[in-house]
CSV table of C-alpha atoms in Angstrom, one decimal:
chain,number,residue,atom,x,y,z
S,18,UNK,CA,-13.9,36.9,-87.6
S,19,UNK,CA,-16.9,39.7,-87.0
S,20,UNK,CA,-14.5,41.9,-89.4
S,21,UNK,CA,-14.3,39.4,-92.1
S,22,UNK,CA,-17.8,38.2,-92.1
S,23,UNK,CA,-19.8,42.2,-92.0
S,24,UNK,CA,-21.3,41.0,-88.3
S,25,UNK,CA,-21.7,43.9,-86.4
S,26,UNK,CA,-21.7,44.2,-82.9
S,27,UNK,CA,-24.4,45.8,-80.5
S,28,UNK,CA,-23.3,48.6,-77.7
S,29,UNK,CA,-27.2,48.0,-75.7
S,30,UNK,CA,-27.6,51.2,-74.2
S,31,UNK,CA,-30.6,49.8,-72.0
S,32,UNK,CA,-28.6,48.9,-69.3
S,33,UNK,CA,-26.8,52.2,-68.6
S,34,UNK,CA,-29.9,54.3,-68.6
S,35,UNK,CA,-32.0,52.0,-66.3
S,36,UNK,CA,-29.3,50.0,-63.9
S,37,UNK,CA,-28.0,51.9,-61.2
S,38,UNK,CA,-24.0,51.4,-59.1
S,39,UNK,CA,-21.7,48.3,-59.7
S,40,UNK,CA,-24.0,46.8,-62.4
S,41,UNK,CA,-23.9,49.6,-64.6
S,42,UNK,CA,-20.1,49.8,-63.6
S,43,UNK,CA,-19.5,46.4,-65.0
S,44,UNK,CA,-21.3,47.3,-68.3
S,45,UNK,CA,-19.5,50.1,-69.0
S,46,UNK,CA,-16.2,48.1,-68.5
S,47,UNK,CA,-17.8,45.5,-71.1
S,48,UNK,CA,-18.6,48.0,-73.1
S,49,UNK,CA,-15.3,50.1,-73.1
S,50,UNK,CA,-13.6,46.6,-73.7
S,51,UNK,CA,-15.9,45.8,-76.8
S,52,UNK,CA,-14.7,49.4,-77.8
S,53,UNK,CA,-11.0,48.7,-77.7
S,54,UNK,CA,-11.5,45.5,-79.9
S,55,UNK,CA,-13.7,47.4,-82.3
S,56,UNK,CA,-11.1,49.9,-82.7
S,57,UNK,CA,-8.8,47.7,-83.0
S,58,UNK,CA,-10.5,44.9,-85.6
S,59,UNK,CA,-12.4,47.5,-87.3
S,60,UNK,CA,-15.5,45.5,-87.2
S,61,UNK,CA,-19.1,47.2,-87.8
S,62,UNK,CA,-20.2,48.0,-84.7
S,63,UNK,CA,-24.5,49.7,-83.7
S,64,UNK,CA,-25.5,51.1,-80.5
S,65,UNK,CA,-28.9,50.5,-79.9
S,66,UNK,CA,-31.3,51.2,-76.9
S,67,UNK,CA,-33.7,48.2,-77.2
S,68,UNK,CA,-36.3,50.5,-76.4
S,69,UNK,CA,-40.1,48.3,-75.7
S,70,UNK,CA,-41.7,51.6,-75.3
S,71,UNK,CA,-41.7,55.4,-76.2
S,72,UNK,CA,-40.2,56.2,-72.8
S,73,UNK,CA,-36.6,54.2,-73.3
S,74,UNK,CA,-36.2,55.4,-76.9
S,75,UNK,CA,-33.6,58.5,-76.5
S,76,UNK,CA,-32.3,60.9,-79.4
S,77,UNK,CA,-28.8,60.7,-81.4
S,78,UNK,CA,-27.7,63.5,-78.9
S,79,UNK,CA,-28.7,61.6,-76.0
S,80,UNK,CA,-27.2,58.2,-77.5
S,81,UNK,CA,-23.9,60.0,-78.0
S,82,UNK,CA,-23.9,61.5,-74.3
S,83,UNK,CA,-24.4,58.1,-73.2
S,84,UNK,CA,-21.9,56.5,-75.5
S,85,UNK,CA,-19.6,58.9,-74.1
S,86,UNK,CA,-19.6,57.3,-70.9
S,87,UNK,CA,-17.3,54.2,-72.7
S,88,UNK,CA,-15.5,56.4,-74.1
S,89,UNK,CA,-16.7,56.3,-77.9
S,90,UNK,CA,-16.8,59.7,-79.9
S,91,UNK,CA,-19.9,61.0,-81.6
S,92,UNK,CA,-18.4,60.5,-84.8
S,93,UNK,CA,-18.0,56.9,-84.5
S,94,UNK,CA,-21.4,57.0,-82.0
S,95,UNK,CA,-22.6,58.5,-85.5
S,96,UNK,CA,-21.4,55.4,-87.8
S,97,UNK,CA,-22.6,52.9,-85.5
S,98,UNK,CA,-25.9,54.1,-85.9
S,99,UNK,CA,-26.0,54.0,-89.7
S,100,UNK,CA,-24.4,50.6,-89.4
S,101,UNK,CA,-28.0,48.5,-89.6
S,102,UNK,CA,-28.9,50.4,-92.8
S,103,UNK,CA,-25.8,49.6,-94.6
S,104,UNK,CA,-25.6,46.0,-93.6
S,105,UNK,CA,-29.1,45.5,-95.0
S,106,UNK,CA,-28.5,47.4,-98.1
S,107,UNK,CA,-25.0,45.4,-99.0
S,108,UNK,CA,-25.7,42.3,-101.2
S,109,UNK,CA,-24.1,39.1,-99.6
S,110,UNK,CA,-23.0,36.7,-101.5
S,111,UNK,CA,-24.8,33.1,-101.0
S,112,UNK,CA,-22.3,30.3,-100.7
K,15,UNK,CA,-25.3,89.8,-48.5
K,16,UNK,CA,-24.5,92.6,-51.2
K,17,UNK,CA,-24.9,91.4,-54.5
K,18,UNK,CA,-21.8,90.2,-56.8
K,19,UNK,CA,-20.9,91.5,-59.5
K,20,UNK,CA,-21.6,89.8,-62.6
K,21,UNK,CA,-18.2,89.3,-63.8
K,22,UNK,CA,-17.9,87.3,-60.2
K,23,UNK,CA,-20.5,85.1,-61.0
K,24,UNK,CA,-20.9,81.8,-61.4
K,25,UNK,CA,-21.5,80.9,-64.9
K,26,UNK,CA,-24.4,78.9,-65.5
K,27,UNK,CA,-26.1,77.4,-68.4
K,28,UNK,CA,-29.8,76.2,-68.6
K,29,UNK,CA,-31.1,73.1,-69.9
K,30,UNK,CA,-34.7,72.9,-71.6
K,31,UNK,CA,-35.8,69.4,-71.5
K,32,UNK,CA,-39.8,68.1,-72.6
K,33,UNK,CA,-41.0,65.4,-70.5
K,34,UNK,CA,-42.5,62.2,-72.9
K,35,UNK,CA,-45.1,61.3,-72.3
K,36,UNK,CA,-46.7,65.1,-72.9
K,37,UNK,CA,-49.5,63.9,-70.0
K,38,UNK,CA,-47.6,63.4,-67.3
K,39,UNK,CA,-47.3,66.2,-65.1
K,40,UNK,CA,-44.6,65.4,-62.8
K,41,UNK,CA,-44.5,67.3,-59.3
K,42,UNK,CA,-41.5,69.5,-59.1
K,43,UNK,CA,-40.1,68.5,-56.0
K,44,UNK,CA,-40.5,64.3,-57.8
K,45,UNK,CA,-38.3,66.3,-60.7
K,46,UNK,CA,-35.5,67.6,-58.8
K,47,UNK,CA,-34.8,64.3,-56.9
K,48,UNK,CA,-35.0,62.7,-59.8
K,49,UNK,CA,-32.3,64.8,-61.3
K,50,UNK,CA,-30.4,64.5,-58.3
K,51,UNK,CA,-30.0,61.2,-58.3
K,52,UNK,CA,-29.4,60.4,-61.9
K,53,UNK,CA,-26.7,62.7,-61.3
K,54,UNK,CA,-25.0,61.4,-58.1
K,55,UNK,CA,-25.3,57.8,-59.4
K,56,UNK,CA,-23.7,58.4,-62.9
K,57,UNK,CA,-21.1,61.2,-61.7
K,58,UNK,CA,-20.9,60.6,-57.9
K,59,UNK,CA,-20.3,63.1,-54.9
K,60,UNK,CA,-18.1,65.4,-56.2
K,61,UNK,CA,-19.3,65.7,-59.8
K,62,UNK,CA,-22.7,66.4,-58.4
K,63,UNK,CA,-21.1,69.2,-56.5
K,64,UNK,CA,-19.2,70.3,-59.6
K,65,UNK,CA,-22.5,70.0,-61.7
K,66,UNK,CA,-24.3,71.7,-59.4
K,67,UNK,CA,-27.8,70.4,-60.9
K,68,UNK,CA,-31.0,72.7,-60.1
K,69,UNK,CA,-34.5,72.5,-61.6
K,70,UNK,CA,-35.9,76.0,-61.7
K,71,UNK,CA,-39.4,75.2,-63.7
K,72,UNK,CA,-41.4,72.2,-64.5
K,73,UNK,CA,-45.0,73.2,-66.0
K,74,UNK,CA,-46.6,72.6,-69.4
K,75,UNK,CA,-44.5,69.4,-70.6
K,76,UNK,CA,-41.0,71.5,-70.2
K,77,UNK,CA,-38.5,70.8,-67.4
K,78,UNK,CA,-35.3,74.0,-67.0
K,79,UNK,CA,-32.6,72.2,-65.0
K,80,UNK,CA,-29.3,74.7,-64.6
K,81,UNK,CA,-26.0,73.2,-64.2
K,82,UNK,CA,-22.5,75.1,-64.1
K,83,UNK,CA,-21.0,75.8,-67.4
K,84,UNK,CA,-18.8,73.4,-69.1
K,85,UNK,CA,-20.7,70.3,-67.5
K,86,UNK,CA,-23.8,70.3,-70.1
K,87,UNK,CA,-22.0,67.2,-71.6
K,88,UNK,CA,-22.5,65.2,-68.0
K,89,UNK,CA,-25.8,66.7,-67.5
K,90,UNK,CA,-27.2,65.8,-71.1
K,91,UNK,CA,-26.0,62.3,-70.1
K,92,UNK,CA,-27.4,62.0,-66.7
K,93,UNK,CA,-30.6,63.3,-68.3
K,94,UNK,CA,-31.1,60.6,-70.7
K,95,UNK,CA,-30.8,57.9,-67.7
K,96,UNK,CA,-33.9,59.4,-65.6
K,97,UNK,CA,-36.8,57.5,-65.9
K,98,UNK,CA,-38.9,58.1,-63.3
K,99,UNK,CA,-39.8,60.8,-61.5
K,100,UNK,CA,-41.7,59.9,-58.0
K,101,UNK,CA,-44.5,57.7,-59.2
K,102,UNK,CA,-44.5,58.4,-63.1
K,103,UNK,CA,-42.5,57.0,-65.5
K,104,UNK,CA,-41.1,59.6,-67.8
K,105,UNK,CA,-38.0,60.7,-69.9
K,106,UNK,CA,-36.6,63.9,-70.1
K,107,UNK,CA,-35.9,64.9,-73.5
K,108,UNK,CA,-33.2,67.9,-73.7
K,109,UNK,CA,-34.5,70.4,-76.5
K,110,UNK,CA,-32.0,73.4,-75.6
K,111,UNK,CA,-29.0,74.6,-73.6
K,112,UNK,CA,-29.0,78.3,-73.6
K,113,UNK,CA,-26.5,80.5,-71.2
K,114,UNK,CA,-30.0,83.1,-70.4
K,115,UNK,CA,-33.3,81.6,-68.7
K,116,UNK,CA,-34.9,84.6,-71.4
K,117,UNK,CA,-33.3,82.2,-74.6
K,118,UNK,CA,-35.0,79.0,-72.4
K,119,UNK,CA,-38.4,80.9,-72.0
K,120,UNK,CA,-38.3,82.5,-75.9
K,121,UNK,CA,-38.3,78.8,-77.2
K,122,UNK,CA,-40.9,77.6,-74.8
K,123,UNK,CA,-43.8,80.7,-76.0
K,124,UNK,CA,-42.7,79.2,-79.8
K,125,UNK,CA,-46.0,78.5,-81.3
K,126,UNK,CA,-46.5,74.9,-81.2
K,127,UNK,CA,-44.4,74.7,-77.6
K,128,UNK,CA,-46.6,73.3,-75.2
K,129,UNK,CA,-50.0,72.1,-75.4
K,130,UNK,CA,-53.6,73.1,-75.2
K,131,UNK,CA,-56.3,71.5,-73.5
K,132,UNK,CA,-59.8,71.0,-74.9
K,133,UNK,CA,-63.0,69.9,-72.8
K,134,UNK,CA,-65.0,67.2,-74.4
K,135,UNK,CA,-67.4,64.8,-73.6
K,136,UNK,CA,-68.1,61.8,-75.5
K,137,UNK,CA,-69.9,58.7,-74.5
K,138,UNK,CA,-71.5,60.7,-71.7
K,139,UNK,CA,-67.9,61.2,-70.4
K,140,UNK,CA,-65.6,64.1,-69.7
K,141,UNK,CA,-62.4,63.8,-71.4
K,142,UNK,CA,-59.3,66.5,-71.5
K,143,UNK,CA,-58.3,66.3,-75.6
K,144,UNK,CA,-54.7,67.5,-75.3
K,145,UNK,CA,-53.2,69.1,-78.0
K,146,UNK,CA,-49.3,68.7,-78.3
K,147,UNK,CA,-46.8,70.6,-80.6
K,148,UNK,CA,-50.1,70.8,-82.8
K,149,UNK,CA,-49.0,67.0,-84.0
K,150,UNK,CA,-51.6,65.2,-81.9
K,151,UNK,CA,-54.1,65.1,-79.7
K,152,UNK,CA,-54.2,62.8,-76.5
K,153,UNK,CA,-57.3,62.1,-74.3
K,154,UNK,CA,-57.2,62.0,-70.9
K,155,UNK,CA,-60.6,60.7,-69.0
K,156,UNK,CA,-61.2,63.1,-65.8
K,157,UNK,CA,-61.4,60.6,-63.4
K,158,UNK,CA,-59.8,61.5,-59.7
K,159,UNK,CA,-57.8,57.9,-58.9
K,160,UNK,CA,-56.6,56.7,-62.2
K,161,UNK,CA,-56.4,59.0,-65.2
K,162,UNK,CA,-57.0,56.8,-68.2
K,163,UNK,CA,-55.1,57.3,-71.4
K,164,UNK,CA,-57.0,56.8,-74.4
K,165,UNK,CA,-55.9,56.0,-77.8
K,166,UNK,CA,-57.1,58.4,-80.5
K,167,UNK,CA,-58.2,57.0,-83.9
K,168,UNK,CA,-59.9,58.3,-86.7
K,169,UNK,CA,-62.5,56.1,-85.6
K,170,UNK,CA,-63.3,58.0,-82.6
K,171,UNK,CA,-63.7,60.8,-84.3
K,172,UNK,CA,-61.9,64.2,-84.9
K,173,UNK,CA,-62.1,67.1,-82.0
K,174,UNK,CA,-63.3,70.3,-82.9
């Protein structure tokens, strides 16, 4: 439905950078399970930190070391984070 | 102990990281620990081990950590999950990985590395204007306790 519709999904890298033992555990797991549906559906997908200051915004390199961690590549790390700009440069239709 | 040879080395390559926010001057010791655990949570016991994590400098707004070759990928990523070092808040940002401490040190003597602090006084107040990677200047009031951070505006005025 995400697929058909251009929704994309968010990989929030906020919790693996500040959450420490089994809760960051179970958001990889989410996260490796959102992967394997993504793959799968081929729906947009963005990885975002959801940074409220300068100190949790982290680099392309350091979002692809932490994407890693699920198990995504840095290409597709890459295309996630040019997702946002080309959902809000593609005209939608208005039903 | 006689020295090995270098062929019977371990091979090790160094990470150059700068520490955001450019004012914070962590303490070393705060810096390691840090490190350490970032990299025993993410990797555990034995990847720790494997990694081998070290951090042989921290001064002027650049950390060098050292890890073993071939784990730069694990160290870059328990990197980006330190936040804190003792009582700061911080984040590492990694700038290099180099296999010699000389290619670490050549980048951090780059013109623009570093900062450069500048006395002033304004308001009847001492202030240190910091100068990083000649982008912008920070002011930091000279008070023991609680070192006040003070936003710089063209309003304030420019520092010679």
């Amino acid at each position: 439905m995400a697929a058909d519709h251009g929704v994309a999904l968010e990989f929030d890298l906020q919790p693996l950078v500040h959450l420490r033992g089994w809760p960051r555990q179970r958001v990889l797991q989410s996260h490796a399970r959102l992967l394997r549906l993504q793959r799968k559906y081929g729906f947009p997908a963005t990885v975002a930190t959801n940074a409220r200051s300068m100190l949790d915004l982290r680099s392309p390199r350091e979002m692809a070391a932490l994407t890693r961690l699920f198990g995504m590549g840095e290409e597709e790390t890459l295309r996630a984070l040019a997702t946002p700009p080309a959902l809000s440069g593609r005209r939608r239709e208005v039903p | 102990m006689p020295s090995r040879l270098p062929s019977q080395r371990d091979r090790r390559r160094y990470l150059l990281c700068r520490v955001v926010p450019a004012w914070a001057e962590p303490e070393p010791r705060a810096v390691f620990h840090a490190v350490c655990e970032a990299v025993t949570t993410l990797w555990g016991d034995t990847g720790a081990a494997d990694i081998a994590p070290a951090v042989l400098d921290c001064s002027r707004g650049y950390v060098v950590v050292r890890c073993r070759r071939n784990t730069e990928a694990q160290m870059a990523a328990a990197l980006a999950t330190v936040t804190r070092a003792g009582e700061n808040r911080l984040a590492l940002r990694q700038v290099l990985t180099s296999g010699t401490l000389h290619g670490i040190r050549r980048r951090m003597q780059e013109p623009g590395a570093g900062w450069t602090d500048t006395q002033v006084m304004r308001d009847g107040r001492a202030f240190t204007a910091r100068r990083s990677a000649g982008q912008k200047v920070d002011l930091i009031a000279e008070e023991k306790k609680s070192p006040e951070l003070l936003f710089f505006t063209e309003d304030n005025g420019e520092v010679k």
